Short mmCIF file of C-alpha atoms and ligand atoms in Angstrom, two decimals:
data_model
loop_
_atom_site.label_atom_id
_atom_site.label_comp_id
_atom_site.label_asym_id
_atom_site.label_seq_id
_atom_site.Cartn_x
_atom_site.Cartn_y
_atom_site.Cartn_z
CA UNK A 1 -15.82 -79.28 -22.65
CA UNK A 2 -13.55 -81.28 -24.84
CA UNK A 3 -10.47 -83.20 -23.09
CA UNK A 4 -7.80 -81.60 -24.84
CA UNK A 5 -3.46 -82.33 -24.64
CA UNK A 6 -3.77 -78.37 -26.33
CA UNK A 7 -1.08 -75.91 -25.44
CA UNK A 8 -2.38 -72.89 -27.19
CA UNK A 9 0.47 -71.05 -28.27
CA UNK A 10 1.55 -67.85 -26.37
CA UNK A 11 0.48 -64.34 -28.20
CA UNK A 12 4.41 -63.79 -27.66
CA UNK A 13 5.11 -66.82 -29.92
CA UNK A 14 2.29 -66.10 -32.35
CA UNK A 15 3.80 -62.55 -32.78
CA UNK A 16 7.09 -63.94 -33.10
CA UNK A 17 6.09 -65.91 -36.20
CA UNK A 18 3.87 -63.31 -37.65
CA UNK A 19 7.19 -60.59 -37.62
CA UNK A 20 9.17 -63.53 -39.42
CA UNK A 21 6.25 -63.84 -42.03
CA UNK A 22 5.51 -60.23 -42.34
CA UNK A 23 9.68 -59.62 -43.03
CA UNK A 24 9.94 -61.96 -45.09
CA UNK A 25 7.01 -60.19 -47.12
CA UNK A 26 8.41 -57.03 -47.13
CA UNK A 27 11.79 -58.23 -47.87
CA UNK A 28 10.11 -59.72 -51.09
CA UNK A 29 8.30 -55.89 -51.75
CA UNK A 30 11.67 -53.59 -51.45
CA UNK A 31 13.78 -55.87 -54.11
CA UNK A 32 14.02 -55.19 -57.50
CA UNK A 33 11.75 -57.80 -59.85
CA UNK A 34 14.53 -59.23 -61.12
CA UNK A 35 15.13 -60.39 -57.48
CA UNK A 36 11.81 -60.98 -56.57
CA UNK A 37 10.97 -63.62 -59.65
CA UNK A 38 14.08 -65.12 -58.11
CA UNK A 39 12.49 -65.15 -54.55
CA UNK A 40 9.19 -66.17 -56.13
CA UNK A 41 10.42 -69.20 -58.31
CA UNK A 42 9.88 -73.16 -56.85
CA UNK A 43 13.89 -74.11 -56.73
CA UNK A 44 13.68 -77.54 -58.68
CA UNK A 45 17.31 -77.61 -59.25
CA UNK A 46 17.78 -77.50 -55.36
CA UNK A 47 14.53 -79.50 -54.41
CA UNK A 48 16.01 -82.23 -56.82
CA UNK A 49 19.21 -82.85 -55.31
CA UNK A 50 18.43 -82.95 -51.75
CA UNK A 51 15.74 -85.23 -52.13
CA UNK A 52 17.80 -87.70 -54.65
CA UNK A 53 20.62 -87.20 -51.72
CA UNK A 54 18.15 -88.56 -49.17
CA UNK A 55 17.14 -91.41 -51.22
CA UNK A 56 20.63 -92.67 -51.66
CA UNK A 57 21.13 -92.53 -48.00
CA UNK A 58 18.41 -95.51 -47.14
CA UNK A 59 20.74 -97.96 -47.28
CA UNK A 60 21.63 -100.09 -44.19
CA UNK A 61 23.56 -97.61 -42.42
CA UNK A 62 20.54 -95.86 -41.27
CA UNK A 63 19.90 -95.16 -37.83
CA UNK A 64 18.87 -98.40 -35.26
CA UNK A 65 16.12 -96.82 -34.05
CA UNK A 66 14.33 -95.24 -37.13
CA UNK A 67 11.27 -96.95 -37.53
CA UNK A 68 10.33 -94.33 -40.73
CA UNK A 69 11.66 -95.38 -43.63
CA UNK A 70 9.22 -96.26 -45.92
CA UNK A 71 7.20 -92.86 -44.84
CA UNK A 72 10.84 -91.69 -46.17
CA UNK A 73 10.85 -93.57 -48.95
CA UNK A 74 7.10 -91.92 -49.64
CA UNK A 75 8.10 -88.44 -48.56
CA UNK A 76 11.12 -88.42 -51.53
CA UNK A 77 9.57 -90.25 -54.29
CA UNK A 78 6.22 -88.12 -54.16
CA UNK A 79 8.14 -84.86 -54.05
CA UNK A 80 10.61 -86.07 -56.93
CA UNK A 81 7.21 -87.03 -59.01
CA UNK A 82 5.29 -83.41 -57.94
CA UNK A 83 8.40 -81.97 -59.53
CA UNK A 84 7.85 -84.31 -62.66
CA UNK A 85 11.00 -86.17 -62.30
CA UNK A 86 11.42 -90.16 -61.67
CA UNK A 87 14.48 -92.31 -60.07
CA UNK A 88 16.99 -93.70 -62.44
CA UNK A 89 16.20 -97.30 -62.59
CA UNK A 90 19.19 -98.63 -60.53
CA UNK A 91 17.84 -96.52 -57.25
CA UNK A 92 14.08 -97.68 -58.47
CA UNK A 93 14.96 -101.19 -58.11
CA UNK A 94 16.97 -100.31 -55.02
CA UNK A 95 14.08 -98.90 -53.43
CA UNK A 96 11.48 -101.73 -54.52
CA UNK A 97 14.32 -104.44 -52.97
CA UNK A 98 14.23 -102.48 -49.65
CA UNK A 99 10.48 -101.89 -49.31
CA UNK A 100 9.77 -105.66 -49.94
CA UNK A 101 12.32 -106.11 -47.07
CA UNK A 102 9.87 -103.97 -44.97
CA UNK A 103 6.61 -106.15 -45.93
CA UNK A 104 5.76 -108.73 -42.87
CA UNK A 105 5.44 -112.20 -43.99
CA UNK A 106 1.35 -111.70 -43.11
CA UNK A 107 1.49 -108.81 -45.17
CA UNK A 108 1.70 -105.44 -44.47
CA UNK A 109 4.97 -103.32 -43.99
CA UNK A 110 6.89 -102.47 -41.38
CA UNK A 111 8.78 -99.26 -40.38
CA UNK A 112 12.22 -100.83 -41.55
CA UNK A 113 13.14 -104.26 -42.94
CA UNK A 114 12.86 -107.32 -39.86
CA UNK A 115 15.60 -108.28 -39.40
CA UNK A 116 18.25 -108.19 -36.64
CA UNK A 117 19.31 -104.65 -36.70
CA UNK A 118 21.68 -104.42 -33.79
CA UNK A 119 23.94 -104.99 -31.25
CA UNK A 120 25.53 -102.68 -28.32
CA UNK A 121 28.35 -103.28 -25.93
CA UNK A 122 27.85 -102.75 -21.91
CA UNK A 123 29.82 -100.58 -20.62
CA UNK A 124 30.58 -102.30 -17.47
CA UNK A 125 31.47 -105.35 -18.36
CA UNK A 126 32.58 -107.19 -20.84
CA UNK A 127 29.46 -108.93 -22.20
CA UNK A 128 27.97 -108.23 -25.35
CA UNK A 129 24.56 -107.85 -25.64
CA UNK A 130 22.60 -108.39 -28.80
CA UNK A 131 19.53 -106.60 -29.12
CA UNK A 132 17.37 -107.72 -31.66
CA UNK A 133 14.29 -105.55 -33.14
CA UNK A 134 11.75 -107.42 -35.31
CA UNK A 135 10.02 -104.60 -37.36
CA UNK A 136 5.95 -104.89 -36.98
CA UNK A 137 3.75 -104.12 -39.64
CA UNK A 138 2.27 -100.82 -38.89
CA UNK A 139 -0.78 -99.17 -41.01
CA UNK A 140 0.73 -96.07 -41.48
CA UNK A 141 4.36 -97.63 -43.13
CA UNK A 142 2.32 -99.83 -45.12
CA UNK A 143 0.22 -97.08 -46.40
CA UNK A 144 3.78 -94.64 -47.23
CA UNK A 145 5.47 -97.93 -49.01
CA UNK A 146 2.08 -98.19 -50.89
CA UNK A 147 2.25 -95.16 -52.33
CA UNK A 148 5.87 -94.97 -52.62
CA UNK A 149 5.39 -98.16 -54.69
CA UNK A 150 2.62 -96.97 -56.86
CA UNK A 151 4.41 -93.42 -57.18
CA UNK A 152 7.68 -95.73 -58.77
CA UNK A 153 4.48 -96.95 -60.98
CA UNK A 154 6.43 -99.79 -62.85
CA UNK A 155 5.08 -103.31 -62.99
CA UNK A 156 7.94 -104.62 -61.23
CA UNK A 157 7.14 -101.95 -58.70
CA UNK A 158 3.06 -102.63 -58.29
CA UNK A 159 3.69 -106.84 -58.45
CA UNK A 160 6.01 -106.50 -55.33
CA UNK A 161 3.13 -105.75 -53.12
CA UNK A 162 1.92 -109.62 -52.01
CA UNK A 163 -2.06 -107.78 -52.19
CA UNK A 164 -3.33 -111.08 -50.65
CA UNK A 165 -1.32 -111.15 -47.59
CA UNK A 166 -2.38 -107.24 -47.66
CA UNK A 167 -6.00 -108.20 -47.42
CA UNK A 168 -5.30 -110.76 -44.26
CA UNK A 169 -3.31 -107.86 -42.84
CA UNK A 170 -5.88 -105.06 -43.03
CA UNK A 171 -8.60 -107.34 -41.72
CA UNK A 172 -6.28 -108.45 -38.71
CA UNK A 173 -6.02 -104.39 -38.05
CA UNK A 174 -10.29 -104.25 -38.03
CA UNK A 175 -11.44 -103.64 -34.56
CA UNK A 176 -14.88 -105.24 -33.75
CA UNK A 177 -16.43 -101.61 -33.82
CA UNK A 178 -15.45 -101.43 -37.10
CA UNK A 179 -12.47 -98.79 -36.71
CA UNK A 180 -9.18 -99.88 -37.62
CA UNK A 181 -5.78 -100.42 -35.51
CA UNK A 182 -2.73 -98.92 -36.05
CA UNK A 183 -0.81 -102.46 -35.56
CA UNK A 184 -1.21 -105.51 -33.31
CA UNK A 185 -2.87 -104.31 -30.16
CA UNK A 186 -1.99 -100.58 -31.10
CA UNK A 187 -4.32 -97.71 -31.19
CA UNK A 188 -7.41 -97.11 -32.91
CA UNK A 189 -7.68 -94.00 -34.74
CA UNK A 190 -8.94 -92.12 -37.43
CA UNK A 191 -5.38 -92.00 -39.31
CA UNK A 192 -5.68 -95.97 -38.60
CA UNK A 193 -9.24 -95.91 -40.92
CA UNK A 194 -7.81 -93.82 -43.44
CA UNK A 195 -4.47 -95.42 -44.16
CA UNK A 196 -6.65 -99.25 -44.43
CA UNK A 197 -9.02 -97.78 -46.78
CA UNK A 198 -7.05 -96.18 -48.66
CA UNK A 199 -4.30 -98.83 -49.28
CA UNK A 200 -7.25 -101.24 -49.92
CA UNK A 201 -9.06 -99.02 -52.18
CA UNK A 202 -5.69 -98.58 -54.17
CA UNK A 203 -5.14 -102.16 -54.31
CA UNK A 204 -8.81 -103.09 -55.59
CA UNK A 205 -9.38 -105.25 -52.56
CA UNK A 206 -11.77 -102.60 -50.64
CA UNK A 207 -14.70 -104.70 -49.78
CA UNK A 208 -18.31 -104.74 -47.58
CA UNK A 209 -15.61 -106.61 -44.59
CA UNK A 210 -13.50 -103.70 -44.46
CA UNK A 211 -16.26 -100.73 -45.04
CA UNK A 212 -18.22 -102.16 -42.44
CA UNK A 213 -18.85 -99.76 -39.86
CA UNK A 214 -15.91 -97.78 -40.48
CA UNK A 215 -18.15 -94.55 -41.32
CA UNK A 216 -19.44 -94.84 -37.59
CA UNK A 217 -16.35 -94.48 -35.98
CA UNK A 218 -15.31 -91.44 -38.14
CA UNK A 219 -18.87 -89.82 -37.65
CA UNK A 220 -17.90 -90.52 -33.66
CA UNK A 221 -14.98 -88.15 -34.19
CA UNK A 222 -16.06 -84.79 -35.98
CA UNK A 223 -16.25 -82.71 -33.31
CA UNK A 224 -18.92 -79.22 -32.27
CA UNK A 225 -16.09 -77.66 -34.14
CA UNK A 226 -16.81 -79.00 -37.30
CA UNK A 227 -13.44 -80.63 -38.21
CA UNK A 228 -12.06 -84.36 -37.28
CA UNK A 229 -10.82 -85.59 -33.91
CA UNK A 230 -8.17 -87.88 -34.04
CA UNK A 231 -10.22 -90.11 -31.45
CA UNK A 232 -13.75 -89.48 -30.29
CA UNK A 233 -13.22 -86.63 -27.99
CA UNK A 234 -10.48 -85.23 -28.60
CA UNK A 235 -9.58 -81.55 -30.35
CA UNK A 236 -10.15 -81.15 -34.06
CA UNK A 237 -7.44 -81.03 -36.50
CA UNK A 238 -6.07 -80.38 -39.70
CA UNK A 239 -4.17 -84.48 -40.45
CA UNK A 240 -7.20 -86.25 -38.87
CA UNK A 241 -10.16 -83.90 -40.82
CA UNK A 242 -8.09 -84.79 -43.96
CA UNK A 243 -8.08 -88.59 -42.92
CA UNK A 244 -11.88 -88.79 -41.87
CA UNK A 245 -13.31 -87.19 -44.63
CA UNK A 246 -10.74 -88.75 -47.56
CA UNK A 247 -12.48 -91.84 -45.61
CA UNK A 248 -15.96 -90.91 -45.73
CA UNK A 249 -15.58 -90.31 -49.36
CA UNK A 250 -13.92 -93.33 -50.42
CA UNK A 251 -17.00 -95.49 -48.41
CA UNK A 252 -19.53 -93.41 -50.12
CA UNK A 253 -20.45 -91.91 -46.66
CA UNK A 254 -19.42 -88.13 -46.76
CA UNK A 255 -22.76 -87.12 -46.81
CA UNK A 256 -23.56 -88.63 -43.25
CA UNK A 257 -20.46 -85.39 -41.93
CA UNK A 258 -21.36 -81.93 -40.87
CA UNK A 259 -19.76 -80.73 -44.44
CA UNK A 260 -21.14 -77.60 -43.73
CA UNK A 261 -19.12 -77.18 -40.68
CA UNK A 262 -16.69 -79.04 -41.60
CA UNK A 263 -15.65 -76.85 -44.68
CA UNK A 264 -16.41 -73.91 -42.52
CA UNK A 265 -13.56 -75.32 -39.76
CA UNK A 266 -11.06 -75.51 -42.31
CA UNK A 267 -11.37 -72.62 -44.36
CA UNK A 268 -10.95 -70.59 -40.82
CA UNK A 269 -7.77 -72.77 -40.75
CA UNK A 270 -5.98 -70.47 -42.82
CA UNK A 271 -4.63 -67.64 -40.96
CA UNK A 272 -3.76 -63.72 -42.47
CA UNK A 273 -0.32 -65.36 -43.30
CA UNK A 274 -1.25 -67.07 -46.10
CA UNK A 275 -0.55 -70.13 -44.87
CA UNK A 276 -2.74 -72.47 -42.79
CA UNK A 277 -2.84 -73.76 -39.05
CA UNK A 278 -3.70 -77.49 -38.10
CA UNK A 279 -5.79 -76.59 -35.20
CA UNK A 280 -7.75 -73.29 -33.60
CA UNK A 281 -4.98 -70.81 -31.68
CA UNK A 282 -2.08 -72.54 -33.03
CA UNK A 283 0.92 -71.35 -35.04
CA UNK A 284 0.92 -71.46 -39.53
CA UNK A 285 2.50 -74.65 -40.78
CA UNK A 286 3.72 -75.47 -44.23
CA UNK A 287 2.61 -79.02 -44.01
CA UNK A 288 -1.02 -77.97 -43.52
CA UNK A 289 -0.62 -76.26 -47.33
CA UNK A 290 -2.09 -80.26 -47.90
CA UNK A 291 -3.87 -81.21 -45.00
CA UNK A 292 -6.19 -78.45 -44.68
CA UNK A 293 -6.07 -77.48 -48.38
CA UNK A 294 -7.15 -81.12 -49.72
CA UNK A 295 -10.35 -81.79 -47.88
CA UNK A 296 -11.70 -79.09 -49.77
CA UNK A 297 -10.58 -80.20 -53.11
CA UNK A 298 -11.28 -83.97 -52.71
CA UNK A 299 -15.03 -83.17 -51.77
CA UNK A 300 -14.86 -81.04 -55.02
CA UNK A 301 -13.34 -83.53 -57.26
CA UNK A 302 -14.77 -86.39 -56.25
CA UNK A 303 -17.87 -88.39 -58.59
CA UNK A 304 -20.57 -89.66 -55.85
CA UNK A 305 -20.52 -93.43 -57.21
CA UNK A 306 -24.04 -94.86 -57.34
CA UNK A 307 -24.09 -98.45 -56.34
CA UNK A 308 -23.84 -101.18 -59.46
CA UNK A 309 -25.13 -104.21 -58.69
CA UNK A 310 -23.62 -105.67 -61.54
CA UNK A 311 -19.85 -104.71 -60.47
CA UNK A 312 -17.25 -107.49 -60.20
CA UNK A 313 -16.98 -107.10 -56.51
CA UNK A 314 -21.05 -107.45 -56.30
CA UNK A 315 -20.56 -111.33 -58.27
CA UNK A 316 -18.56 -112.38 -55.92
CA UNK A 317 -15.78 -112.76 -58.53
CA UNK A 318 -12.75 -113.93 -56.73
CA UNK A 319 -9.36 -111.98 -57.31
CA UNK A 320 -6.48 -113.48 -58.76
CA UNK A 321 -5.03 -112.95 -55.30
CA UNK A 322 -7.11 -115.23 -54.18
CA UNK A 323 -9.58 -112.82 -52.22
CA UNK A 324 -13.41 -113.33 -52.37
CA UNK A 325 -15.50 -110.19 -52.26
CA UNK A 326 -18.34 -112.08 -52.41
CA UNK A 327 -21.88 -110.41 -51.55
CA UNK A 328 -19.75 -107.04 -50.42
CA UNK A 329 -21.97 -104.94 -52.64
CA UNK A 330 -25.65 -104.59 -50.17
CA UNK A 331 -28.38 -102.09 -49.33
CA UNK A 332 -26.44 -101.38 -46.04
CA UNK A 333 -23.24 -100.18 -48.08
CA UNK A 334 -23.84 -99.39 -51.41
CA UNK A 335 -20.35 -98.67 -52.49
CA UNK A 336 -19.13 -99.43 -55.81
CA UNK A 337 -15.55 -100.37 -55.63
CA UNK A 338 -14.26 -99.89 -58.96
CA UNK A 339 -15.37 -96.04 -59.01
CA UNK A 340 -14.40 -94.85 -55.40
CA UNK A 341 -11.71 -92.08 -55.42
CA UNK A 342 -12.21 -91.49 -59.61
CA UNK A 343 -11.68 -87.98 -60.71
CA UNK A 344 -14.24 -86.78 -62.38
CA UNK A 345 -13.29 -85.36 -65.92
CA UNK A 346 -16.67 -83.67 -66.49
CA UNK A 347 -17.43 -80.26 -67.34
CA UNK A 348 -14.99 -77.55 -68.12
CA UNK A 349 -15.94 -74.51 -66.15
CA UNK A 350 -13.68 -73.46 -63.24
CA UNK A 351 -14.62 -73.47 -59.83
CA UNK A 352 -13.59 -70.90 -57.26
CA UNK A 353 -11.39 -72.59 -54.85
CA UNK A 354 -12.39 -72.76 -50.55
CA UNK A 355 -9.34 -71.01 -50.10
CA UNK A 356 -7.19 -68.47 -51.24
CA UNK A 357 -4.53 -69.79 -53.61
CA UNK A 358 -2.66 -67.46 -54.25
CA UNK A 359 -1.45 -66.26 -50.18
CA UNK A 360 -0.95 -69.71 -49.62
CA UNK A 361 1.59 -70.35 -52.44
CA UNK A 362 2.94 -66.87 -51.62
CA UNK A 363 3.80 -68.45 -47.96
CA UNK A 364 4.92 -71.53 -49.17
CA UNK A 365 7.49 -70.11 -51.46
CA UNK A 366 8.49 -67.57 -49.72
CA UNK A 367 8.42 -68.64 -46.00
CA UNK A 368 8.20 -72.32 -46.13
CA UNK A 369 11.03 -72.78 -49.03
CA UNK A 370 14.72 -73.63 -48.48
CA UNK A 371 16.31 -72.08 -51.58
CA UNK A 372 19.01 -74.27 -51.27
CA UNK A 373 16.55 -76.95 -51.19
CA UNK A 374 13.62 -78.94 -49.37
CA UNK A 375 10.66 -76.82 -48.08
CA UNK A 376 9.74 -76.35 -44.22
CA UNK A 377 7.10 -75.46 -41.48
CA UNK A 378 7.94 -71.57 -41.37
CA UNK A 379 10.59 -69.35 -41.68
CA UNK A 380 13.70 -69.79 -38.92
CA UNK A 381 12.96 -73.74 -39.22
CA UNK A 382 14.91 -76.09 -40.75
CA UNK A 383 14.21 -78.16 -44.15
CA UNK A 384 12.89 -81.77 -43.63
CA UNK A 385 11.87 -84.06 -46.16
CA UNK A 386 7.92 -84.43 -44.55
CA UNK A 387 7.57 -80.47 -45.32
CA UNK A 388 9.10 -80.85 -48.36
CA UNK A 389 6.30 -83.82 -49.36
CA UNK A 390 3.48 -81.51 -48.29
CA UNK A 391 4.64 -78.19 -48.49
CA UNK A 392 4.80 -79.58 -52.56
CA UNK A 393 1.63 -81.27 -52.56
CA UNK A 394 -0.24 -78.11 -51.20
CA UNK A 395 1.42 -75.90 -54.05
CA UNK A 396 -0.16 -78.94 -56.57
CA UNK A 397 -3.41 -78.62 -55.03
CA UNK A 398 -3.42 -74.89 -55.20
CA UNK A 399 -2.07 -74.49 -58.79
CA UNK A 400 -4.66 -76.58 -60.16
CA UNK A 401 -7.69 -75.78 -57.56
CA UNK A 402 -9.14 -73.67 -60.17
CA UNK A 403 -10.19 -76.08 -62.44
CA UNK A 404 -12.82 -78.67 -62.78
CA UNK A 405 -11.40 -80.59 -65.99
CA UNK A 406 -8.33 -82.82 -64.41
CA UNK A 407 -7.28 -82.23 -68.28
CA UNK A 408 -7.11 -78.60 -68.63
CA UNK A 409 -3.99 -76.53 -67.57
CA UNK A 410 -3.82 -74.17 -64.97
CA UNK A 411 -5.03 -70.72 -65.62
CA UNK A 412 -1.86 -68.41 -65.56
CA UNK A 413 -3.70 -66.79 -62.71
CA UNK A 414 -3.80 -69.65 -60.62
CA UNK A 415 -0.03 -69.83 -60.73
CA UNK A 416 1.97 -67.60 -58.26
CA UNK A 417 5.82 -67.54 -60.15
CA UNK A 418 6.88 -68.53 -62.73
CA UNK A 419 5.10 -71.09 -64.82
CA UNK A 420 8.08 -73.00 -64.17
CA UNK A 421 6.65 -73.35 -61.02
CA UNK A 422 3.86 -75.80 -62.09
CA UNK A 423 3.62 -78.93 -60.79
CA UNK A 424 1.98 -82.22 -61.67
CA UNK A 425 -1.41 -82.37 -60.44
CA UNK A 426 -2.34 -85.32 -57.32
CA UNK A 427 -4.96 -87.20 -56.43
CA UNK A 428 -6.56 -85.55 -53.72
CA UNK A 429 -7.62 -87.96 -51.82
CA UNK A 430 -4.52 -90.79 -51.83
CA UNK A 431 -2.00 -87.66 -52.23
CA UNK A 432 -0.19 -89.63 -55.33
CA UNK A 433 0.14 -88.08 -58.93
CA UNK A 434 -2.66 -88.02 -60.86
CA UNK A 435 -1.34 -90.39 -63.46
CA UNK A 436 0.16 -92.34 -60.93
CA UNK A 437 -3.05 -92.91 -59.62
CA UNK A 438 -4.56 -93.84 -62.64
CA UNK A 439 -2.10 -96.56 -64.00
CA UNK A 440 -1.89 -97.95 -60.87
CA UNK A 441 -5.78 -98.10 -60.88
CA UNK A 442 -5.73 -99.91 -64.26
CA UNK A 443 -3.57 -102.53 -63.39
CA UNK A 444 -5.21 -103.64 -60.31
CA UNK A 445 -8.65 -103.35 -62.05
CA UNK A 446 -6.43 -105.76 -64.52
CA UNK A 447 -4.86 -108.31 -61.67
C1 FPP B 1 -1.81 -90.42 -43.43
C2 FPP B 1 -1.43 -90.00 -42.09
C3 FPP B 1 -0.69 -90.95 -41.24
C4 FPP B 1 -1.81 -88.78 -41.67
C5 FPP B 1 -1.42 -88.12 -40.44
C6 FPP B 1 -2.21 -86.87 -40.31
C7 FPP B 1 -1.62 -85.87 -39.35
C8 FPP B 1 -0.62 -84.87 -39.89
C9 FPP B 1 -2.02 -85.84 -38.11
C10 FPP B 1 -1.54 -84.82 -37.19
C11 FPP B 1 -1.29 -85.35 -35.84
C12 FPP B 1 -1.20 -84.25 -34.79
C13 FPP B 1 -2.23 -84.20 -33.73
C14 FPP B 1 -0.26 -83.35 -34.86
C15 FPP B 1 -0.18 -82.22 -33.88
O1 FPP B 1 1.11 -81.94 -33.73
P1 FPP B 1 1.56 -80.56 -33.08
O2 FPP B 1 0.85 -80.31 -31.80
O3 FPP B 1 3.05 -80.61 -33.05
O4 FPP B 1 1.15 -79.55 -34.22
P2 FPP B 1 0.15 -78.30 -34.19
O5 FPP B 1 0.64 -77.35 -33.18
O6 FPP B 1 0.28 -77.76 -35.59
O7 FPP B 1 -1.23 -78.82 -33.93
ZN1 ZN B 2 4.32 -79.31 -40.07
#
């Protein structure tokens, strides 16, 4: 028996949600058409201006304690690219200024920028007391700003990140065993391994250091279930499968997982309404539209890069950062850098998707969507802008899960709505737009 913090939810709460999903269903059946393409269509309009109203609101006055911002920062920017819009360039360079306040003079970024962000006054007495919070560079902030900064894709944007001190700061976070910490002394977990090797990979400064080992640790965490443990022994779930195997695939080690089960554990993940569950007897979540959903497609899309012994990283070249990757290219990881995470562009037939597209956009725009914008968990919840991030990037994954060709356009079938409803297509695997991914790719194949 697994050691589990699991509340399985009651069969009183799990009805509760299926009544809200099953109304909202047949609300959608007894309206005229004219009504339900209105129900049906992705609200851009709406999305648009609450998430450029979040993004203005990052400025100092934001809340002492909030530790998030760059994950904010992330959550906006992505959703505002899905949608196939960008940032005027006044915010853009706003937003670049205030992430490079967040990155740690070792590298890395923290939650918010470090400096003094405080001060209180006692109550009983008249003293003041200044509290002063120095921000620490966390994994999971540096890997949000990260992509934040390579969604805003300029060159201004991409130079900003000091990719040097990044390398010191991601081998500072490598654990002995080979698994990665969350921040100084913090925890070691699978999310930990995912957001270093992905930021590296991003940043072309993935090397045999990192890799090392890391592939054990995740192994250590798939579970009898078939899906990914957060930390060995603990419960499967939808976020940490995503993480271990966008891992495993990036070190050219998926094929040491269970894929079998693995695939089989997620696929179950998606429940009769539409939508999908992170974890066995729990409720349908809008946010698992990407976690559960992108596993499937990454291990799909993804070219199985043979080792190159004659690849930059394999000479030993040194970056112009100033990091070696000398002899990182070995029989004992045979990864070659410069292809991990490339979508393959060949072939043209379509693929049948894992899951089924079409119920989960149905749930997503009609349970999980805010007409008045942002997208949430389930109906009866509120709008936030972490749904809103994934609830989008599931729809992306969906609308385009039919195809093999990262060029072709999206069968009309494939498309629940509208066609207005189509959104760029992501990376599956670093959750960025496609041609984000791909410019950003470039230039630090370039630098
Ligand atoms: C890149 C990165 C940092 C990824 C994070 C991945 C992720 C979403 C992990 C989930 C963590 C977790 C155990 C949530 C359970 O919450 P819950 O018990 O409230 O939800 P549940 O009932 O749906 O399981
Ligand atoms: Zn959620």
């Amino acid at each position: 028996m697994e050691s589990s913090s699991r509340i399985t939810v009651t069969q009183r709460e799990q009805s509760m949600v299926m009544n809200d999903v099953k109304m909202m269903y047949e609300i959608y059946a007894s309206v005229p058409p004219k009504t339900q393409r209105l129900m049906m269509e992705l609200q851009r309009d709406n999305h648009m201006e609450y998430l450029l109203r979040g993004l203005q609101q990052l400025g100092p006055s934001f809340c002492v304690l909030d530790a998030n911002r760059p994950w904010i920062c992330y959550w906006i920017l992505h959703s505002i690219a899905l949608l196939g819009q960008s940032v005027d360039a006044a915010l853009e360079d706003r937003t670049i200024d205030f992430l490079s306040r967040c990155q740690g003079p070792d590298g890395g970024y923290a939650g918010g920028p470090g400096q003094a962000r405080s001060c209180f006054f006692l109550e009983d007495c008249c003293s003041t007391a200044v509290f002063i919070f120095y921000q620490m560079p966390h994994l999971a902030t540096t890997y949000a700003a990260v992509n934040a900064l390579i969604t805003l894709g300029s060159d201004k944007s991409l130079l900003s990140i000091d990719r040097g001190k990044m390398y010191t700061f991601l081998k500072h976070m490598k654990d002995p065993s080979g698994a990665f910490r969350m921040h100084d002394e913090g925890e070691i977990d699978v999310r930990a391994c995912y957001t270093a090797i992905s930021v590296a990979s991003m940043l072309n400064i993935l090397d045999d250091d990192l890799v090392r080992n890391v592939g054990n640790y995740i192994l250590s965490c798939q579970t009898y279930e078939g899906g990914i443990a957060g930390e060995p022994g603990s419960e499967a779930h939808g976020g940490y499968t995503f993480c271990g195997l966008a891992t495993m695939i990036l070190i050219n080690e998926v094929n040491r997982l269970d894929l079998a089960a693995l695939i089989d554990w997620v696929v179950f993940r998606q429940g009769v309404e539409g939508g999908f569950q992170g974890r066995a007897n729990k409720l349908v979540d809008g946010c698992y539209s990407f976690w559960q959903s992108g596993p499937g497609e990454a291990e799909y899309h993804i070219d199985s890069p043979e080792a190159t012994p004659e690849s930059d990283i394999s000479e030993g070249k040194e970056s112009s950062d100033g990091t070696s990757s000398e002899g990182s290219q070995n029989a004992s990881c045979p990864v070659n850098f410069d292809n991990v995470g490339f979508v393959s562009s060949e072939g043209l037939a379509e693929r049948e998707p894992l899951f089924h597209g079409i119920a989960l956009q149905r749930y997503i725009l009609l349970c999980s969507q805010d007409p008045g914008g942002g997208l949430k968990d389930k109906p009866r919840k509120s709008r936030d802008y972490y749904h809103t991030c994934y609830c989008l990037s599931g729809l992306s994954v969906c609308q385009y899960s039919w195809l093999k060709d990262e060029d072709a356009s999206p069968l009309p079938r494939a498309v629940l709505g509208p066609h207005s409803n189509l959104l760029e297509p992501i990376h599956p695997i670093f959750n960025v737009v496609l041609d984000r991914y791909h410019e950003a790719h470039e230039f630090f194949s370039r630098s």
